[in-house]
Amino acid sequence: MSEKFTTENEINTELINLSAILGLPKGTEAFISDIHGEYDEFTHIMRNGSGNTKQKIAELFTGRLSPNSQKKLAFLIYYPSEILEQTKAKIKDHEELIQWYMDAFNNLVEVLRYAANKYTQSKVRKAINPDFVYITEELLYTDTSSETKQLSYQNILDSIIKLDIADKFIIATCHSIQRLVVDHVHIVGDIYDRGPHPDYIIDYLSHHWKNFDFQWGNHDILWLGSLAGSKLCMLNLLRICARYDNLEILQDSYGIDLTPLIEFACAHYQPLPGFTPKSDTGNKITAEDNLINNCVQQAVAIMQFKLEGQAIQRRPEFKMESRLLLSQLSPDRQSIVINGTTYPIINGCFQLVDANNPYQLTSNEQTIVADLMAAFAAAPKLKKHITYLVENGSMYLKYNGNLLLHGCVPVDRQGKLLSWHIQGRDYAGQSLLDYFDKVIRQSLHCPKEQQSFNADLLWYLWTGKMSPLFGKDQMTTFERYFIADKTTHVEKLNPYFTLRQEEWFADQLFKDLGLGPDAHIINGHTPVKVGNSPILANGKIFVIDGGMSKPYHKTTGIGGYTLLSNSYGLQLVTHKPFTTRKRAIADMTDVVSTKRIIEQVVKRKRVADTDTGKEIKRQRDELLHRLALLHAAKSQTKGVI
Ligand SMILES: O=P(O)(O)OC[C@H]1O[C@](O)(COP(=O)(O)O)[C@@H](O)[C@@H]1O
Ligand SMILES: [Mn+2]
């Protein structure tokens, strides 16, 4: 601002502009979590403004458009290219098509005007395709009550059709509406893993969306960690990619050559039932991919367990000795002793584990891991995406008085903050979150230090007991592969997850974390099962795991939840499971099933009541000060004369 607004006139104009913004209603924030690479489902939610567009259409058109026509209009806004194509294939009569275009223009401009009324004209202009700014503004701000204006409005619409830019205009207007119905998007973690296209999600956000932020999830940490020099993060993500039939993300999207790994895996391992990959797309996995995924998963899991053993021994402060499992195997590898109990081994694949030195990689394994690390570090698109995730993300975020955090704040059974002693200091609550945040940024800044403390700490963030992003006492990956007895698979959640039902606990957390009494905490991470409520602690804590991960639909029974915060309060949106984009368009299935009002404020919230408002007020004070200086200088000059 320092160079701008120097003359009295400029300052006055900006002061008027800022006051106008402060008086506008607060923009709508959407909270989405656990997208897990489900790009189509994620964009479906973004396209429908997390249910907001449908609501705006109903508010505007009930009594004028039938429910079915409202749905058609909504789908035109969500998927303009596809709906245009469908419509043109159906309507053969020219006159009828012209009428369809006219109706579409009018309806879309009306929705755009309604969505835009919360913003300044300059903000709306930024949401309009530059090719159509003039036309759109003419249509948007024309008062059609006068006869001459009506004629000019009609002429514009006629010209759009005659000039053959009707389709382009419709598509651009629909995109502008999509951009305006939600003002700010928060992604509360886990963009990566399991689903096919986290890469598209990052691309989409970087190209289409200005106002958003990420709070990292434990799965995102694996990707950040891989670039920060953690072999363990890389091996974990590779194993998950193979488990979910998604090695393509590495090979095709990020250009990482997995051929040596695949050849190695297929040469040393035979398919085993416990390593059968899960299909995320619903498509049948080919026999060849089945074999590759199965063997790669085994090869990588074994390297992971070996290097985990080394890290646990290297870092006694992590207190993870109970996870040293390879050394607990019987000499014949047919059984294992855990906590004094002997369990038979299933899916055993320990042929490359040296009984005398179980945590040592073979020389082939060492080469494979080193080459993969180098390939990850040299993949430009991966680097770009991860840098984007780091620069626009954080461990947690305080925004408009609320706290956004993927997992939990580690506490004991009484709800007292648990303290972690690391690198000579104690960290708890916010200082623990800040500590991890700092380490992440540092490690990505100097990613070369493999085996470094920071790299190990990133792996700890994935799987350690004091990790706010994981929030469980242990990750039982080994037991889940190799032991049939399900009691060994249990991962105990931190007491936070039970206590967060209680209002007193929420109030206490607000105090501990420096939040106001009207705050909310928004978490992701744990899928909400049917019958359980995502609204906890009397509406002070929300779990909005989007439940988008397809293999998890069985657990949740629904698609998941998102949360909206607008100028009137908070609304919880329930989504039905999403199948495919094609099916969603063909059946016009709006995945939004219900919208529940959680909290309604008596006084509508304005921009002045938000964090942006605070910044604007700061700017206003600076300008007022500048103006006072100008006035003082002026009166001094007058005095001299
Ligand atoms: O369903 P999968 O692929 O076996 O994954 C289970 C593992 O994922 C985790 O739940 C972590 O992932 P989430 O953050 O998605 O919960 C582990 O605690 C668990 O061991
Ligand atoms: Mn998670």
GROMACS .gro file of C-alpha atoms in nm, residues 162-594:
model
  433
  162LYS     CA    1  -2.541  -1.403  -3.405
  163LEU     CA    2  -2.168  -1.376  -3.336
  164ASP     CA    3  -2.163  -1.744  -3.252
  165ILE     CA    4  -2.015  -1.692  -2.908
  166ALA     CA    5  -2.320  -1.813  -2.717
  167ASP     CA    6  -2.159  -2.137  -2.599
  168LYS     CA    7  -1.841  -1.966  -2.490
  169PHE     CA    8  -2.039  -1.701  -2.305
  170ILE     CA    9  -2.252  -1.959  -2.127
  171ILE     CA   10  -1.948  -2.162  -2.023
  172ALA     CA   11  -1.765  -1.852  -1.899
  173THR     CA   12  -2.069  -1.731  -1.703
  174CYS     CA   13  -2.115  -2.071  -1.540
  175HIS     CA   14  -1.751  -2.068  -1.434
  176SER     CA   15  -1.792  -1.719  -1.288
  177ILE     CA   16  -2.091  -1.839  -1.085
  178GLN     CA   17  -1.891  -2.138  -0.960
  179ARG     CA   18  -1.618  -1.901  -0.847
  180LEU     CA   19  -1.856  -1.664  -0.669
  181VAL     CA   20  -2.093  -1.893  -0.478
  182VAL     CA   21  -1.811  -1.989  -0.244
  183ASP     CA   22  -1.563  -1.723  -0.147
  184HIS     CA   23  -1.299  -1.923   0.036
  185VAL     CA   24  -1.220  -2.296   0.048
  186HIS     CA   25  -1.040  -2.467   0.335
  187ILE     CA   26  -0.902  -2.814   0.269
  188VAL     CA   27  -0.857  -2.980   0.606
  189GLY     CA   28  -0.604  -3.239   0.496
  190ASP     CA   29  -0.541  -3.561   0.305
  191ILE     CA   30  -0.551  -3.457  -0.057
  192TYR     CA   31  -0.308  -3.737  -0.137
  193ASP     CA   32  -0.320  -4.121  -0.142
  194ARG     CA   33  -0.568  -4.393  -0.227
  195GLY     CA   34  -0.760  -4.214  -0.505
  196PRO     CA   35  -0.632  -4.161  -0.860
  197HIS     CA   36  -0.570  -3.788  -0.903
  198PRO     CA   37  -0.438  -3.567  -0.624
  199ASP     CA   38  -0.224  -3.406  -0.896
  200TYR     CA   39  -0.534  -3.278  -1.077
  201ILE     CA   40  -0.665  -3.136  -0.750
  202ILE     CA   41  -0.353  -2.928  -0.696
  203ASP     CA   42  -0.361  -2.816  -1.060
  204TYR     CA   43  -0.728  -2.724  -1.035
  205LEU     CA   44  -0.674  -2.516  -0.723
  206SER     CA   45  -0.370  -2.341  -0.858
  207HIS     CA   46  -0.542  -2.249  -1.185
  208HIS     CA   47  -0.898  -2.178  -1.080
  209TRP     CA   48  -0.904  -2.078  -0.722
  210LYS     CA   49  -0.746  -1.782  -0.547
  211ASN     CA   50  -0.888  -1.803  -0.197
  212PHE     CA   51  -0.805  -2.131  -0.036
  213ASP     CA   52  -0.575  -2.291   0.217
  214PHE     CA   53  -0.463  -2.642   0.310
  215GLN     CA   54  -0.414  -2.790   0.652
  216TRP     CA   55  -0.187  -3.087   0.595
  217GLY     CA   56  -0.310  -3.437   0.667
  218ASN     CA   57  -0.098  -3.738   0.761
  219HIS     CA   58  -0.111  -3.867   0.402
  220ASP     CA   59   0.005  -3.532   0.262
  221ILE     CA   60   0.303  -3.555   0.498
  222LEU     CA   61   0.418  -3.871   0.319
  223TRP     CA   62   0.450  -3.670  -0.003
  224LEU     CA   63   0.610  -3.369   0.164
  225GLY     CA   64   0.844  -3.604   0.350
  226SER     CA   65   0.948  -3.787   0.033
  227LEU     CA   66   1.077  -3.463  -0.109
  228ALA     CA   67   1.234  -3.366   0.221
  229GLY     CA   68   1.464  -3.668   0.220
  230SER     CA   69   1.261  -3.924   0.414
  231LYS     CA   70   1.300  -4.269   0.260
  232LEU     CA   71   1.036  -4.394   0.499
  233CYS     CA   72   0.778  -4.144   0.381
  234MET     CA   73   0.855  -4.241   0.023
  235LEU     CA   74   0.827  -4.615   0.092
  236ASN     CA   75   0.498  -4.572   0.273
  237LEU     CA   76   0.346  -4.377  -0.012
  238LEU     CA   77   0.476  -4.627  -0.268
  239ARG     CA   78   0.320  -4.910  -0.070
  240ILE     CA   79  -0.013  -4.726  -0.055
  241CYS     CA   80   0.000  -4.653  -0.430
  242ALA     CA   81   0.052  -5.024  -0.503
  243ARG     CA   82  -0.219  -5.119  -0.250
  244TYR     CA   83  -0.473  -4.895  -0.424
  245ASP     CA   84  -0.373  -4.986  -0.780
  246ASN     CA   85  -0.238  -4.640  -0.838
  247LEU     CA   86   0.126  -4.662  -0.939
  248GLU     CA   87   0.020  -4.450  -1.239
  249ILE     CA   88   0.022  -4.135  -1.029
  250LEU     CA   89   0.396  -4.178  -0.989
  251GLN     CA   90   0.477  -4.310  -1.335
  252ASP     CA   91   0.240  -4.118  -1.560
  253SER     CA   92   0.162  -3.803  -1.367
  254TYR     CA   93   0.492  -3.737  -1.197
  255GLY     CA   94   0.721  -3.910  -1.447
  256ILE     CA   95   0.897  -4.136  -1.195
  257ASP     CA   96   1.029  -4.453  -1.357
  258LEU     CA   97   0.929  -4.753  -1.147
  259THR     CA   98   1.059  -5.018  -1.389
  260PRO     CA   99   1.360  -5.124  -1.176
  261LEU     CA  100   1.137  -5.152  -0.867
  262ILE     CA  101   0.873  -5.352  -1.055
  263GLU     CA  102   1.133  -5.589  -1.203
  264PHE     CA  103   1.295  -5.636  -0.864
  265ALA     CA  104   0.959  -5.699  -0.695
  266CYS     CA  105   0.840  -5.949  -0.956
  267ALA     CA  106   1.172  -6.135  -0.942
  268HIS     CA  107   1.171  -6.179  -0.564
  269TYR     CA  108   0.806  -6.201  -0.464
  270GLN     CA  109   0.505  -6.419  -0.555
  271PRO     CA  110   0.149  -6.282  -0.530
  272LEU     CA  111  -0.008  -6.336  -0.187
  273PRO     CA  112  -0.376  -6.288  -0.091
  274GLY     CA  113  -0.297  -6.034   0.184
  275PHE     CA  114  -0.142  -5.802  -0.073
  276THR     CA  115  -0.428  -5.804  -0.324
  277PRO     CA  116  -0.469  -5.445  -0.442
  278LYS     CA  117  -0.792  -5.255  -0.383
  279SER     CA  118  -0.956  -5.087  -0.679
  280ASP     CA  119  -1.045  -4.730  -0.612
  281THR     CA  120  -1.205  -4.661  -0.947
  282GLY     CA  121  -1.445  -4.954  -0.944
  283ASN     CA  122  -1.276  -5.076  -1.263
  284LYS     CA  123  -1.152  -5.430  -1.273
  285ILE     CA  124  -0.776  -5.448  -1.224
  286THR     CA  125  -0.602  -5.634  -1.507
  287ALA     CA  126  -0.418  -5.957  -1.427
  288GLU     CA  127  -0.084  -5.793  -1.502
  289ASP     CA  128  -0.151  -5.493  -1.278
  290ASN     CA  129  -0.275  -5.725  -1.006
  291LEU     CA  130   0.053  -5.911  -1.013
  292ILE     CA  131   0.266  -5.596  -1.022
  293ASN     CA  132   0.074  -5.421  -0.744
  294ASN     CA  133   0.083  -5.730  -0.528
  295CYS     CA  134   0.458  -5.792  -0.563
  296VAL     CA  135   0.554  -5.422  -0.540
  297GLN     CA  136   0.347  -5.389  -0.225
  298GLN     CA  137   0.537  -5.678  -0.066
  299ALA     CA  138   0.880  -5.557  -0.176
  300VAL     CA  139   0.814  -5.206  -0.051
  301ALA     CA  140   0.648  -5.317   0.274
  302ILE     CA  141   0.957  -5.523   0.361
  303MET     CA  142   1.192  -5.231   0.286
  304GLN     CA  143   0.963  -5.007   0.492
  305PHE     CA  144   0.968  -5.240   0.794
  306LYS     CA  145   1.347  -5.268   0.771
  307LEU     CA  146   1.409  -4.895   0.753
  308GLU     CA  147   1.148  -4.830   1.023
  309GLY     CA  148   1.352  -5.059   1.248
  310GLN     CA  149   1.662  -4.851   1.178
  311ALA     CA  150   1.480  -4.524   1.246
  312ILE     CA  151   1.333  -4.657   1.573
  313GLN     CA  152   1.681  -4.762   1.688
  314ARG     CA  153   1.832  -4.434   1.574
  315ARG     CA  154   1.567  -4.228   1.759
  316PRO     CA  155   1.504  -4.368   2.106
  317GLU     CA  156   1.327  -4.039   2.186
  318PHE     CA  157   1.043  -4.150   1.955
  319LYS     CA  158   0.972  -4.434   2.199
  320MET     CA  159   0.860  -4.672   1.929
  321GLU     CA  160   1.054  -4.985   2.030
  322SER     CA  161   0.730  -5.185   2.043
  323ARG     CA  162   0.719  -5.148   1.664
  324LEU     CA  163   1.046  -5.343   1.619
  325LEU     CA  164   0.869  -5.647   1.480
  326LEU     CA  165   1.096  -5.811   1.222
  327SER     CA  166   1.330  -5.911   1.505
  328GLN     CA  167   1.037  -6.081   1.681
  329LEU     CA  168   0.987  -6.336   1.404
  330SER     CA  169   1.059  -6.700   1.484
  331PRO     CA  170   1.363  -6.849   1.306
  332ASP     CA  171   1.135  -7.033   1.059
  333ARG     CA  172   0.932  -6.709   1.001
  334GLN     CA  173   0.611  -6.899   1.072
  335SER     CA  174   0.523  -6.714   1.390
  336ILE     CA  175   0.588  -6.394   1.581
  337VAL     CA  176   0.584  -6.294   1.945
  338ILE     CA  177   0.410  -5.965   2.023
  339ASN     CA  178   0.369  -5.851   2.383
  340GLY     CA  179   0.438  -6.204   2.502
  341THR     CA  180   0.179  -6.371   2.278
  342THR     CA  181   0.275  -6.592   1.984
  343TYR     CA  182   0.079  -6.549   1.664
  344PRO     CA  183   0.103  -6.755   1.345
  345ILE     CA  184   0.223  -6.562   1.039
  346ILE     CA  185   0.004  -6.537   0.729
  347ASN     CA  186   0.120  -6.395   0.392
  348GLY     CA  187   0.483  -6.440   0.499
  349CYS     CA  188   0.726  -6.281   0.252
  350PHE     CA  189   1.046  -6.247   0.451
  351GLN     CA  190   1.281  -6.406   0.198
  352LEU     CA  191   1.496  -6.093   0.183
  353VAL     CA  192   1.510  -6.047   0.559
  354ASP     CA  193   1.838  -6.160   0.711
  355ALA     CA  194   1.754  -6.344   1.034
  356ASN     CA  195   2.075  -6.217   1.194
  357ASN     CA  196   2.035  -5.863   1.080
  358PRO     CA  197   1.664  -5.816   1.007
  359TYR     CA  198   1.668  -5.438   0.962
  360GLN     CA  199   1.947  -5.435   0.704
  361LEU     CA  200   1.852  -5.365   0.341
  362THR     CA  201   2.008  -5.596   0.082
  363SER     CA  202   2.242  -5.420  -0.157
  364ASN     CA  203   1.978  -5.440  -0.433
  365GLU     CA  204   1.723  -5.285  -0.201
  366GLN     CA  205   1.967  -5.009  -0.110
  367THR     CA  206   2.019  -4.925  -0.477
  368ILE     CA  207   1.646  -4.925  -0.544
  369VAL     CA  208   1.569  -4.694  -0.253
  370ALA     CA  209   1.854  -4.456  -0.338
  371ASP     CA  210   1.752  -4.440  -0.706
  372LEU     CA  211   1.389  -4.381  -0.616
  373MET     CA  212   1.481  -4.102  -0.376
  374ALA     CA  213   1.682  -3.939  -0.653
  375ALA     CA  214   1.394  -3.983  -0.899
  376PHE     CA  215   1.146  -3.823  -0.656
  377ALA     CA  216   1.381  -3.531  -0.595
  378ALA     CA  217   1.427  -3.481  -0.969
  379ALA     CA  218   1.058  -3.495  -1.067
  380PRO     CA  219   0.973  -3.133  -1.159
  381LYS     CA  220   0.595  -3.157  -1.146
  382LEU     CA  221   0.606  -3.330  -0.809
  383LYS     CA  222   0.833  -3.061  -0.675
  384LYS     CA  223   0.601  -2.791  -0.807
  385HIS     CA  224   0.294  -2.952  -0.649
  386ILE     CA  225   0.456  -3.017  -0.314
  387THR     CA  226   0.600  -2.667  -0.298
  388TYR     CA  227   0.249  -2.541  -0.367
  389LEU     CA  228   0.110  -2.756  -0.088
  390VAL     CA  229   0.372  -2.625   0.153
  391GLU     CA  230   0.342  -2.261   0.055
  392ASN     CA  231  -0.036  -2.259   0.078
  393GLY     CA  232  -0.062  -2.491   0.372
  394SER     CA  233   0.013  -2.528   0.740
  395MET     CA  234  -0.017  -2.773   1.029
  396TYR     CA  235  -0.325  -2.587   1.150
  397LEU     CA  236  -0.501  -2.261   1.082
  398LYS     CA  237  -0.687  -2.010   1.292
  399TYR     CA  238  -0.931  -1.841   1.060
  400ASN     CA  239  -1.220  -1.613   1.151
  401GLY     CA  240  -1.194  -1.732   1.509
  402ASN     CA  241  -1.209  -2.105   1.426
  403LEU     CA  242  -0.934  -2.366   1.442
  404LEU     CA  243  -0.883  -2.597   1.146
  405LEU     CA  244  -0.675  -2.909   1.211
  406HIS     CA  245  -0.671  -3.247   1.034
  407GLY     CA  246  -0.636  -3.482   1.331
  408CYS     CA  247  -0.622  -3.387   1.695
  409VAL     CA  248  -0.448  -3.210   1.978
  410PRO     CA  249  -0.284  -3.492   2.177
  411VAL     CA  250  -0.427  -3.500   2.531
  412ASP     CA  251  -0.434  -3.746   2.822
  413ARG     CA  252  -0.749  -3.919   2.947
  414GLN     CA  253  -0.841  -3.622   3.160
  415GLY     CA  254  -0.817  -3.393   2.859
  416LYS     CA  255  -0.492  -3.228   2.970
  417LEU     CA  256  -0.253  -3.136   2.690
  418LEU     CA  257   0.014  -3.404   2.648
  419SER     CA  258   0.364  -3.272   2.643
  420TRP     CA  259   0.636  -3.412   2.415
  421HIS     CA  260   0.999  -3.379   2.507
  422ILE     CA  261   1.207  -3.352   2.194
  423GLN     CA  262   1.537  -3.187   2.105
  424GLY     CA  263   1.576  -3.071   2.464
  425ARG     CA  264   1.241  -2.896   2.493
  426ASP     CA  265   0.881  -2.968   2.585
  427TYR     CA  266   0.601  -2.901   2.341
  428ALA     CA  267   0.225  -2.928   2.396
  429GLY     CA  268  -0.089  -2.802   2.222
  430GLN     CA  269  -0.019  -2.508   1.998
  431SER     CA  270   0.358  -2.516   2.057
  432LEU     CA  271   0.362  -2.879   1.941
  433LEU     CA  272   0.175  -2.786   1.625
  434ASP     CA  273   0.407  -2.491   1.566
  435TYR     CA  274   0.711  -2.710   1.622
  436PHE     CA  275   0.605  -2.958   1.351
  437ASP     CA  276   0.511  -2.672   1.119
  438LYS     CA  277   0.858  -2.525   1.152
  439VAL     CA  278   1.028  -2.859   1.094
  440ILE     CA  279   0.828  -2.923   0.777
  441ARG     CA  280   0.920  -2.589   0.627
  442GLN     CA  281   1.285  -2.627   0.727
  443SER     CA  282   1.310  -2.979   0.583
  444LEU     CA  283   1.169  -2.877   0.250
  445HIS     CA  284   1.408  -2.588   0.243
  446CYS     CA  285   1.715  -2.813   0.268
  447PRO     CA  286   1.589  -3.148   0.147
  448LYS     CA  287   1.925  -3.319   0.093
  449GLU     CA  288   1.989  -3.434   0.448
  450GLN     CA  289   1.872  -3.796   0.423
  451GLN     CA  290   1.854  -3.987   0.752
  452SER     CA  291   1.847  -3.646   0.918
  453PHE     CA  292   1.650  -3.580   1.232
  454ASN     CA  293   1.402  -3.370   1.039
  455ALA     CA  294   1.341  -3.645   0.784
  456ASP     CA  295   1.276  -3.894   1.066
  457LEU     CA  296   1.047  -3.647   1.234
  458LEU     CA  297   0.838  -3.622   0.919
  459TRP     CA  298   0.795  -3.998   0.924
  460TYR     CA  299   0.703  -3.969   1.295
  461LEU     CA  300   0.432  -3.725   1.195
  462TRP     CA  301   0.285  -4.000   0.977
  463THR     CA  302   0.287  -4.272   1.237
  464GLY     CA  303   0.397  -4.150   1.582
  465LYS     CA  304   0.184  -4.143   1.894
  466MET     CA  305   0.235  -3.770   1.954
  467SER     CA  306   0.157  -3.676   1.596
  468PRO     CA  307  -0.144  -3.442   1.587
  469LEU     CA  308  -0.207  -3.558   1.231
  470PHE     CA  309  -0.216  -3.929   1.312
  471GLY     CA  310  -0.358  -3.931   1.665
  472LYS     CA  311  -0.334  -4.305   1.731
  473ASP     CA  312  -0.105  -4.506   1.960
  474GLN     CA  313   0.045  -4.713   1.677
  475MET     CA  314   0.004  -4.796   1.311
  476THR     CA  315  -0.045  -5.169   1.284
  477THR     CA  316   0.045  -5.210   0.915
  478PHE     CA  317   0.267  -5.511   0.991
  479GLU     CA  318  -0.005  -5.692   1.189
  480ARG     CA  319  -0.268  -5.614   0.924
  481TYR     CA  320  -0.060  -5.791   0.658
  482PHE     CA  321   0.082  -6.079   0.857
  483ILE     CA  322  -0.145  -6.168   1.149
  484ALA     CA  323  -0.501  -6.300   1.119
  485ASP     CA  324  -0.600  -6.219   1.477
  486LYS     CA  325  -0.781  -5.887   1.444
  487THR     CA  326  -0.714  -5.788   1.805
  488THR     CA  327  -0.358  -5.713   1.694
  489HIS     CA  328  -0.485  -5.472   1.427
  490VAL     CA  329  -0.630  -5.228   1.676
  491GLU     CA  330  -0.498  -4.872   1.661
  492LYS     CA  331  -0.609  -4.689   1.973
  493LEU     CA  332  -0.716  -4.332   1.916
  494ASN     CA  333  -0.587  -4.055   2.140
  495PRO     CA  334  -0.843  -3.966   2.415
  496TYR     CA  335  -0.906  -3.643   2.220
  497PHE     CA  336  -1.136  -3.835   1.988
  498THR     CA  337  -1.370  -3.946   2.268
  499LEU     CA  338  -1.344  -3.629   2.472
  500ARG     CA  339  -1.434  -3.409   2.176
  501GLN     CA  340  -1.796  -3.514   2.226
  502GLU     CA  341  -1.797  -3.302   2.542
  503GLU     CA  342  -1.866  -2.931   2.549
  504TRP     CA  343  -1.643  -2.869   2.854
  505PHE     CA  344  -1.354  -3.022   2.663
  506ALA     CA  345  -1.414  -2.793   2.365
  507ASP     CA  346  -1.424  -2.490   2.598
  508GLN     CA  347  -1.102  -2.601   2.764
  509LEU     CA  348  -0.932  -2.650   2.425
  510PHE     CA  349  -1.044  -2.303   2.318
  511LYS     CA  350  -0.863  -2.164   2.623
  512ASP     CA  351  -0.556  -2.385   2.579
  513LEU     CA  352  -0.524  -2.289   2.214
  514GLY     CA  353  -0.594  -1.920   2.253
  515LEU     CA  354  -0.933  -1.921   2.082
  516GLY     CA  355  -1.237  -1.712   2.174
  517PRO     CA  356  -1.547  -1.858   2.346
  518ASP     CA  357  -1.743  -1.857   2.015
  519ALA     CA  358  -1.480  -2.061   1.831
  520HIS     CA  359  -1.527  -2.392   1.652
  521ILE     CA  360  -1.276  -2.665   1.583
  522ILE     CA  361  -1.297  -2.830   1.244
  523ASN     CA  362  -1.131  -3.170   1.204
  524GLY     CA  363  -1.107  -3.427   0.926
  525HIS     CA  364  -0.923  -3.762   0.939
  526THR     CA  365  -1.175  -3.999   1.097
  527PRO     CA  366  -1.460  -4.115   0.872
  528VAL     CA  367  -1.797  -4.060   1.034
  529LYS     CA  368  -1.991  -4.385   1.037
  530VAL     CA  369  -2.365  -4.403   0.970
  531GLY     CA  370  -2.554  -4.325   1.287
  532ASN     CA  371  -2.273  -4.113   1.431
  533SER     CA  372  -2.297  -3.738   1.425
  534PRO     CA  373  -2.028  -3.514   1.279
  535ILE     CA  374  -2.147  -3.240   1.514
  536LEU     CA  375  -1.976  -3.271   1.851
  537ALA     CA  376  -1.945  -3.082   2.179
  538ASN     CA  377  -2.282  -2.914   2.132
  539GLY     CA  378  -2.186  -2.771   1.792
  540LYS     CA  379  -1.839  -2.651   1.891
  541ILE     CA  380  -1.640  -2.924   1.714
  542PHE     CA  381  -1.707  -3.072   1.370
  543VAL     CA  382  -1.561  -3.375   1.193
  544ILE     CA  383  -1.603  -3.323   0.825
  545ASP     CA  384  -1.416  -3.613   0.668
  546GLY     CA  385  -1.548  -3.577   0.316
  547GLY     CA  386  -1.568  -3.957   0.296
  548MET     CA  387  -1.470  -3.927  -0.066
  549SER     CA  388  -1.238  -4.224  -0.067
  550LYS     CA  389  -1.445  -4.481  -0.257
  551PRO     CA  390  -1.319  -4.790  -0.074
  552TYR     CA  391  -1.431  -4.621   0.247
  553HIS     CA  392  -1.792  -4.565   0.138
  554LYS     CA  393  -1.879  -4.899   0.291
  555THR     CA  394  -1.758  -4.771   0.629
  556THR     CA  395  -1.942  -4.444   0.622
  557GLY     CA  396  -2.254  -4.534   0.424
  558ILE     CA  397  -2.259  -4.179   0.287
  559GLY     CA  398  -2.028  -3.978   0.067
  560GLY     CA  399  -1.927  -3.757   0.354
  561TYR     CA  400  -1.975  -3.412   0.497
  562THR     CA  401  -1.867  -3.060   0.418
  563LEU     CA  402  -1.928  -2.751   0.622
  564LEU     CA  403  -2.033  -2.405   0.508
  565SER     CA  404  -1.992  -2.085   0.701
  566ASN     CA  405  -2.181  -1.790   0.556
  567SER     CA  406  -2.294  -1.456   0.688
  568TYR     CA  407  -2.590  -1.621   0.865
  569GLY     CA  408  -2.396  -1.898   1.040
  570LEU     CA  409  -2.291  -2.258   0.992
  571GLN     CA  410  -2.446  -2.529   0.779
  572LEU     CA  411  -2.353  -2.893   0.757
  573VAL     CA  412  -2.387  -3.047   0.413
  574THR     CA  413  -2.428  -3.423   0.371
  575HIS     CA  414  -2.317  -3.572   0.042
  576LYS     CA  415  -2.442  -3.891  -0.115
  577PRO     CA  416  -2.173  -4.122  -0.251
  578PHE     CA  417  -2.045  -4.003  -0.586
  579THR     CA  418  -2.006  -4.259  -0.861
  580THR     CA  419  -1.858  -4.107  -1.173
  581ARG     CA  420  -1.872  -3.769  -1.341
  582LYS     CA  421  -2.042  -3.925  -1.643
  583ARG     CA  422  -2.313  -4.084  -1.428
  584ALA     CA  423  -2.359  -3.768  -1.223
  585ILE     CA  424  -2.425  -3.571  -1.544
  586ALA     CA  425  -2.641  -3.836  -1.712
  587ASP     CA  426  -2.863  -3.890  -1.407
  588MET     CA  427  -2.834  -3.529  -1.284
  589THR     CA  428  -2.748  -3.660  -0.940
  590ASP     CA  429  -2.665  -3.377  -0.713
  591VAL     CA  430  -2.456  -3.539  -0.443
  592VAL     CA  431  -2.577  -3.287  -0.191
  593SER     CA  432  -2.853  -3.458  -0.002
  594THR     CA  433  -2.921  -3.243   0.300
   0.00000   0.00000   0.00000
